Structures are given as C-alpha cells and as structure tokens.
JSON list of C-alpha atoms in Angstrom, two decimals:
[
{"chain": "A", "resi": 1, "resn": "MET", "atom": "CA", "xyz": [119.96, 117.84, 91.62]},
{"chain": "A", "resi": 2, "resn": "LYS", "atom": "CA", "xyz": [119.36, 113.64, 91.92]},
{"chain": "A", "resi": 3, "resn": "LYS", "atom": "CA", "xyz": [118.56, 112.40, 88.24]},
{"chain": "A", "resi": 4, "resn": "ILE", "atom": "CA", "xyz": [115.53, 109.67, 88.83]},
{"chain": "A", "resi": 5, "resn": "PRO", "atom": "CA", "xyz": [115.57, 106.01, 87.51]},
{"chain": "A", "resi": 6, "resn": "LEU", "atom": "CA", "xyz": [113.77, 105.27, 84.57]},
{"chain": "A", "resi": 7, "resn": "LYS", "atom": "CA", "xyz": [111.78, 102.33, 86.32]},
{"chain": "A", "resi": 8, "resn": "MET", "atom": "CA", "xyz": [110.58, 105.30, 88.90]},
{"chain": "A", "resi": 9, "resn": "ARG", "atom": "CA", "xyz": [109.46, 107.47, 86.70]},
{"chain": "A", "resi": 10, "resn": "LEU", "atom": "CA", "xyz": [108.10, 104.81, 84.46]},
{"chain": "A", "resi": 11, "resn": "LEU", "atom": "CA", "xyz": [105.58, 103.54, 87.79]},
{"chain": "A", "resi": 12, "resn": "THR", "atom": "CA", "xyz": [105.41, 107.53, 88.83]},
{"chain": "A", "resi": 13, "resn": "ARG", "atom": "CA", "xyz": [103.89, 108.38, 85.29]},
{"chain": "A", "resi": 14, "resn": "ARG", "atom": "CA", "xyz": [101.40, 104.57, 85.42]},
{"chain": "A", "resi": 15, "resn": "ARG", "atom": "CA", "xyz": [100.02, 105.76, 88.67]},
{"chain": "A", "resi": 16, "resn": "LYS", "atom": "CA", "xyz": [98.86, 108.71, 87.33]},
{"chain": "A", "resi": 17, "resn": "ARG", "atom": "CA", "xyz": [97.80, 107.59, 84.61]},
{"chain": "A", "resi": 18, "resn": "ILE", "atom": "CA", "xyz": [94.85, 104.94, 86.47]},
{"chain": "A", "resi": 19, "resn": "ARG", "atom": "CA", "xyz": [94.31, 107.17, 88.91]},
{"chain": "A", "resi": 20, "resn": "LYS", "atom": "CA", "xyz": [92.92, 109.48, 86.95]},
{"chain": "A", "resi": 21, "resn": "LYS", "atom": "CA", "xyz": [90.25, 106.29, 86.24]},
{"chain": "A", "resi": 22, "resn": "ILE", "atom": "CA", "xyz": [89.81, 105.32, 89.56]},
{"chain": "A", "resi": 23, "resn": "ASN", "atom": "CA", "xyz": [88.25, 106.89, 92.45]},
{"chain": "A", "resi": 24, "resn": "GLY", "atom": "CA", "xyz": [86.94, 105.40, 95.71]},
{"chain": "A", "resi": 25, "resn": "THR", "atom": "CA", "xyz": [83.53, 106.85, 97.21]},
{"chain": "A", "resi": 26, "resn": "THR", "atom": "CA", "xyz": [82.21, 106.73, 100.62]},
{"chain": "A", "resi": 27, "resn": "ALA", "atom": "CA", "xyz": [79.82, 104.13, 99.19]},
{"chain": "A", "resi": 28, "resn": "ARG", "atom": "CA", "xyz": [82.34, 102.21, 97.13]},
{"chain": "A", "resi": 29, "resn": "PRO", "atom": "CA", "xyz": [86.11, 102.98, 98.56]},
{"chain": "A", "resi": 30, "resn": "ARG", "atom": "CA", "xyz": [89.59, 102.65, 97.80]},
{"chain": "A", "resi": 31, "resn": "LEU", "atom": "CA", "xyz": [91.57, 100.29, 97.57]},
{"chain": "A", "resi": 32, "resn": "SER", "atom": "CA", "xyz": [95.38, 100.75, 97.20]},
{"chain": "A", "resi": 33, "resn": "VAL", "atom": "CA", "xyz": [98.36, 98.77, 97.60]},
{"chain": "A", "resi": 34, "resn": "PHE", "atom": "CA", "xyz": [101.84, 99.56, 98.25]},
{"chain": "A", "resi": 35, "resn": "ARG", "atom": "CA", "xyz": [104.60, 97.06, 97.83]},
{"chain": "A", "resi": 36, "resn": "SER", "atom": "CA", "xyz": [108.05, 97.65, 98.86]},
{"chain": "A", "resi": 37, "resn": "ALA", "atom": "CA", "xyz": [110.95, 95.01, 98.80]},
{"chain": "A", "resi": 38, "resn": "ARG", "atom": "CA", "xyz": [110.37, 93.83, 102.11]},
{"chain": "A", "resi": 39, "resn": "HIS", "atom": "CA", "xyz": [107.00, 95.27, 102.61]},
{"chain": "A", "resi": 40, "resn": "VAL", "atom": "CA", "xyz": [103.59, 95.46, 101.53]},
{"chain": "A", "resi": 41, "resn": "TYR", "atom": "CA", "xyz": [100.83, 98.08, 102.97]},
{"chain": "A", "resi": 42, "resn": "ALA", "atom": "CA", "xyz": [96.94, 98.36, 101.71]},
{"chain": "A", "resi": 43, "resn": "GLN", "atom": "CA", "xyz": [95.10, 101.21, 102.62]},
{"chain": "A", "resi": 44, "resn": "VAL", "atom": "CA", "xyz": [91.24, 101.30, 102.05]},
{"chain": "A", "resi": 45, "resn": "ILE", "atom": "CA", "xyz": [90.68, 105.05, 101.43]},
{"chain": "A", "resi": 46, "resn": "ASP", "atom": "CA", "xyz": [87.72, 107.29, 101.10]},
{"chain": "A", "resi": 47, "resn": "ASP", "atom": "CA", "xyz": [88.06, 110.17, 98.41]},
{"chain": "A", "resi": 48, "resn": "VAL", "atom": "CA", "xyz": [85.56, 112.17, 98.30]},
{"chain": "A", "resi": 49, "resn": "GLN", "atom": "CA", "xyz": [86.57, 113.09, 102.10]},
{"chain": "A", "resi": 50, "resn": "GLN", "atom": "CA", "xyz": [89.85, 112.42, 101.96]},
{"chain": "A", "resi": 51, "resn": "ARG", "atom": "CA", "xyz": [90.61, 109.90, 104.73]},
{"chain": "A", "resi": 52, "resn": "THR", "atom": "CA", "xyz": [91.72, 107.01, 104.87]},
{"chain": "A", "resi": 53, "resn": "LEU", "atom": "CA", "xyz": [89.58, 104.32, 106.30]},
{"chain": "A", "resi": 54, "resn": "VAL", "atom": "CA", "xyz": [91.18, 101.23, 106.96]},
{"chain": "A", "resi": 55, "resn": "SER", "atom": "CA", "xyz": [95.21, 100.42, 106.98]},
{"chain": "A", "resi": 56, "resn": "ILE", "atom": "CA", "xyz": [96.68, 97.59, 107.51]},
{"chain": "A", "resi": 57, "resn": "SER", "atom": "CA", "xyz": [100.79, 96.20, 106.75]},
{"chain": "A", "resi": 58, "resn": "SER", "atom": "CA", "xyz": [102.81, 93.46, 106.83]},
{"chain": "A", "resi": 59, "resn": "PHE", "atom": "CA", "xyz": [105.53, 95.72, 109.62]},
{"chain": "A", "resi": 60, "resn": "GLY", "atom": "CA", "xyz": [102.88, 96.82, 111.96]},
{"chain": "A", "resi": 61, "resn": "LYS", "atom": "CA", "xyz": [103.12, 96.75, 116.22]},
{"chain": "A", "resi": 62, "resn": "GLY", "atom": "CA", "xyz": [102.87, 94.40, 118.14]},
{"chain": "A", "resi": 63, "resn": "GLU", "atom": "CA", "xyz": [103.17, 91.62, 114.40]},
{"chain": "A", "resi": 64, "resn": "ARG", "atom": "CA", "xyz": [103.89, 90.89, 112.04]},
{"chain": "A", "resi": 65, "resn": "THR", "atom": "CA", "xyz": [103.73, 89.24, 109.25]},
{"chain": "A", "resi": 66, "resn": "LYS", "atom": "CA", "xyz": [106.41, 87.80, 105.97]},
{"chain": "A", "resi": 67, "resn": "ALA", "atom": "CA", "xyz": [105.66, 89.97, 103.32]},
{"chain": "A", "resi": 68, "resn": "ASP", "atom": "CA", "xyz": [105.73, 86.34, 100.99]},
{"chain": "A", "resi": 69, "resn": "VAL", "atom": "CA", "xyz": [102.55, 85.15, 98.77]},
{"chain": "A", "resi": 70, "resn": "ALA", "atom": "CA", "xyz": [101.40, 83.30, 101.56]},
{"chain": "A", "resi": 71, "resn": "GLY", "atom": "CA", "xyz": [101.98, 86.24, 103.86]},
{"chain": "A", "resi": 72, "resn": "CYS", "atom": "CA", "xyz": [99.83, 88.49, 101.93]},
{"chain": "A", "resi": 73, "resn": "LYS", "atom": "CA", "xyz": [97.05, 86.16, 101.44]},
{"chain": "A", "resi": 74, "resn": "GLU", "atom": "CA", "xyz": [96.47, 86.53, 104.85]},
{"chain": "A", "resi": 75, "resn": "LEU", "atom": "CA", "xyz": [96.85, 90.02, 105.55]},
{"chain": "A", "resi": 76, "resn": "GLY", "atom": "CA", "xyz": [94.38, 90.49, 102.81]},
{"chain": "A", "resi": 77, "resn": "LYS", "atom": "CA", "xyz": [91.96, 88.37, 105.08]},
{"chain": "A", "resi": 78, "resn": "LYS", "atom": "CA", "xyz": [92.76, 90.72, 107.81]},
{"chain": "A", "resi": 79, "resn": "LEU", "atom": "CA", "xyz": [91.70, 93.44, 106.02]},
{"chain": "A", "resi": 80, "resn": "ALA", "atom": "CA", "xyz": [88.69, 92.15, 104.68]},
{"chain": "A", "resi": 81, "resn": "SER", "atom": "CA", "xyz": [87.67, 91.54, 108.11]},
{"chain": "A", "resi": 82, "resn": "LYS", "atom": "CA", "xyz": [88.86, 94.78, 109.32]},
{"chain": "A", "resi": 83, "resn": "CYS", "atom": "CA", "xyz": [86.50, 96.26, 106.53]},
{"chain": "A", "resi": 84, "resn": "LEU", "atom": "CA", "xyz": [83.71, 94.61, 107.51]},
{"chain": "A", "resi": 85, "resn": "GLN", "atom": "CA", "xyz": [83.47, 95.21, 110.66]},
{"chain": "A", "resi": 86, "resn": "GLN", "atom": "CA", "xyz": [83.16, 98.83, 109.38]},
{"chain": "A", "resi": 87, "resn": "LYS", "atom": "CA", "xyz": [80.09, 97.95, 107.11]},
{"chain": "A", "resi": 88, "resn": "ILE", "atom": "CA", "xyz": [82.69, 98.26, 103.92]},
{"chain": "A", "resi": 89, "resn": "ALA", "atom": "CA", "xyz": [81.61, 94.92, 101.57]},
{"chain": "A", "resi": 90, "resn": "THR", "atom": "CA", "xyz": [82.45, 96.88, 98.08]},
{"chain": "A", "resi": 91, "resn": "MET", "atom": "CA", "xyz": [85.01, 98.62, 96.72]},
{"chain": "A", "resi": 92, "resn": "VAL", "atom": "CA", "xyz": [87.70, 99.67, 94.13]},
{"chain": "A", "resi": 93, "resn": "PHE", "atom": "CA", "xyz": [90.88, 98.08, 93.95]},
{"chain": "A", "resi": 94, "resn": "ASP", "atom": "CA", "xyz": [93.74, 100.18, 92.82]},
{"chain": "A", "resi": 95, "resn": "ARG", "atom": "CA", "xyz": [97.13, 98.44, 92.16]},
{"chain": "A", "resi": 96, "resn": "ASN", "atom": "CA", "xyz": [98.86, 101.35, 92.06]},
{"chain": "A", "resi": 97, "resn": "GLY", "atom": "CA", "xyz": [100.57, 100.23, 89.15]},
{"chain": "A", "resi": 98, "resn": "TYR", "atom": "CA", "xyz": [102.18, 96.63, 89.78]},
{"chain": "A", "resi": 99, "resn": "VAL", "atom": "CA", "xyz": [101.77, 94.17, 87.94]},
{"chain": "A", "resi": 100, "resn": "TYR", "atom": "CA", "xyz": [98.39, 91.64, 89.02]},
{"chain": "A", "resi": 101, "resn": "HIS", "atom": "CA", "xyz": [100.38, 89.50, 89.70]},
{"chain": "A", "resi": 102, "resn": "GLY", "atom": "CA", "xyz": [102.64, 87.49, 92.89]},
{"chain": "A", "resi": 103, "resn": "ARG", "atom": "CA", "xyz": [101.88, 89.86, 95.89]},
{"chain": "A", "resi": 104, "resn": "VAL", "atom": "CA", "xyz": [99.40, 92.29, 94.44]},
{"chain": "A", "resi": 105, "resn": "LYS", "atom": "CA", "xyz": [97.15, 89.39, 93.62]},
{"chain": "A", "resi": 106, "resn": "ALA", "atom": "CA", "xyz": [97.38, 87.46, 97.19]},
{"chain": "A", "resi": 107, "resn": "LEU", "atom": "CA", "xyz": [96.45, 90.33, 98.69]},
{"chain": "A", "resi": 108, "resn": "ALA", "atom": "CA", "xyz": [93.38, 91.37, 96.83]},
{"chain": "A", "resi": 109, "resn": "ASP", "atom": "CA", "xyz": [92.73, 87.38, 95.99]},
{"chain": "A", "resi": 110, "resn": "GLY", "atom": "CA", "xyz": [93.05, 87.60, 100.55]},
{"chain": "A", "resi": 111, "resn": "VAL", "atom": "CA", "xyz": [90.40, 90.02, 100.54]},
{"chain": "A", "resi": 112, "resn": "ARG", "atom": "CA", "xyz": [88.23, 88.71, 98.46]},
{"chain": "A", "resi": 113, "resn": "GLU", "atom": "CA", "xyz": [88.21, 85.22, 100.86]},
{"chain": "A", "resi": 114, "resn": "GLY", "atom": "CA", "xyz": [87.43, 87.60, 103.30]},
{"chain": "A", "resi": 115, "resn": "GLY", "atom": "CA", "xyz": [84.54, 88.39, 101.99]},
{"chain": "A", "resi": 116, "resn": "VAL", "atom": "CA", "xyz": [84.91, 92.03, 100.59]},
{"chain": "A", "resi": 117, "resn": "SER", "atom": "CA", "xyz": [84.29, 92.66, 97.17]},
{"chain": "A", "resi": 118, "resn": "PHE", "atom": "CA", "xyz": [85.62, 94.59, 94.17]}
]
C-alpha cells in the first residue's frame, strides 16, 4: 500500500473541515477552486441538486490561458460572464483548502470584477 504524503493528508483534512461549513444552494451556489502546478480549474456547483452549473479551466478545448496570477484574473472574468449568462449573481467561495493568496485570490478578484458577488 502506497503511503500518502503528509502535505496531501493535511490538505485533505482541511478540505473536509471547510466543506462542513460551506454549502452551495440553488439560489447561491458554491464556487470551488482547484489548482495544480500548471493549471487552475473552477466550478460553480449546486450542492442541493448535486450538479455543476458552470465550469472553466486554464486548460481547455480550443483556448489555453496561462495559469499565472494575470491569467487567473482573466479566467475569473470569463467565469463571471458565464455565470451572469445563467443568471447567477451571488455565490459562496470555496478556496478548497488553499491559502487565499496568489492565483486563488486573483481568480476571486476576477470573478468580483466580472460582476458576481460572494
């Protein structure tokens, strides 16, 4: 059996602790952020119906966005425009255990600049 690294175990524990408190509804869905070493992924999720309403990533079909701070801000603006098309104006932000700094903060700022509030 493969041993899971300590850093990953701590991140998983942090995610579970956060998810106990944060829940997305139909009126106010949850914006979940996942970042890897190269890319950033964001989903707007309705936890009541258990379905993804809107998703975006820095690595997608046709277009690729750099996953640095400036690219994440642009990604956030694109996500906000997709949300506004589906009439989603407010949501709950789930940073998914990551520190609110750098790429995660830039994505959140981009969503706010796009016209969606947390």
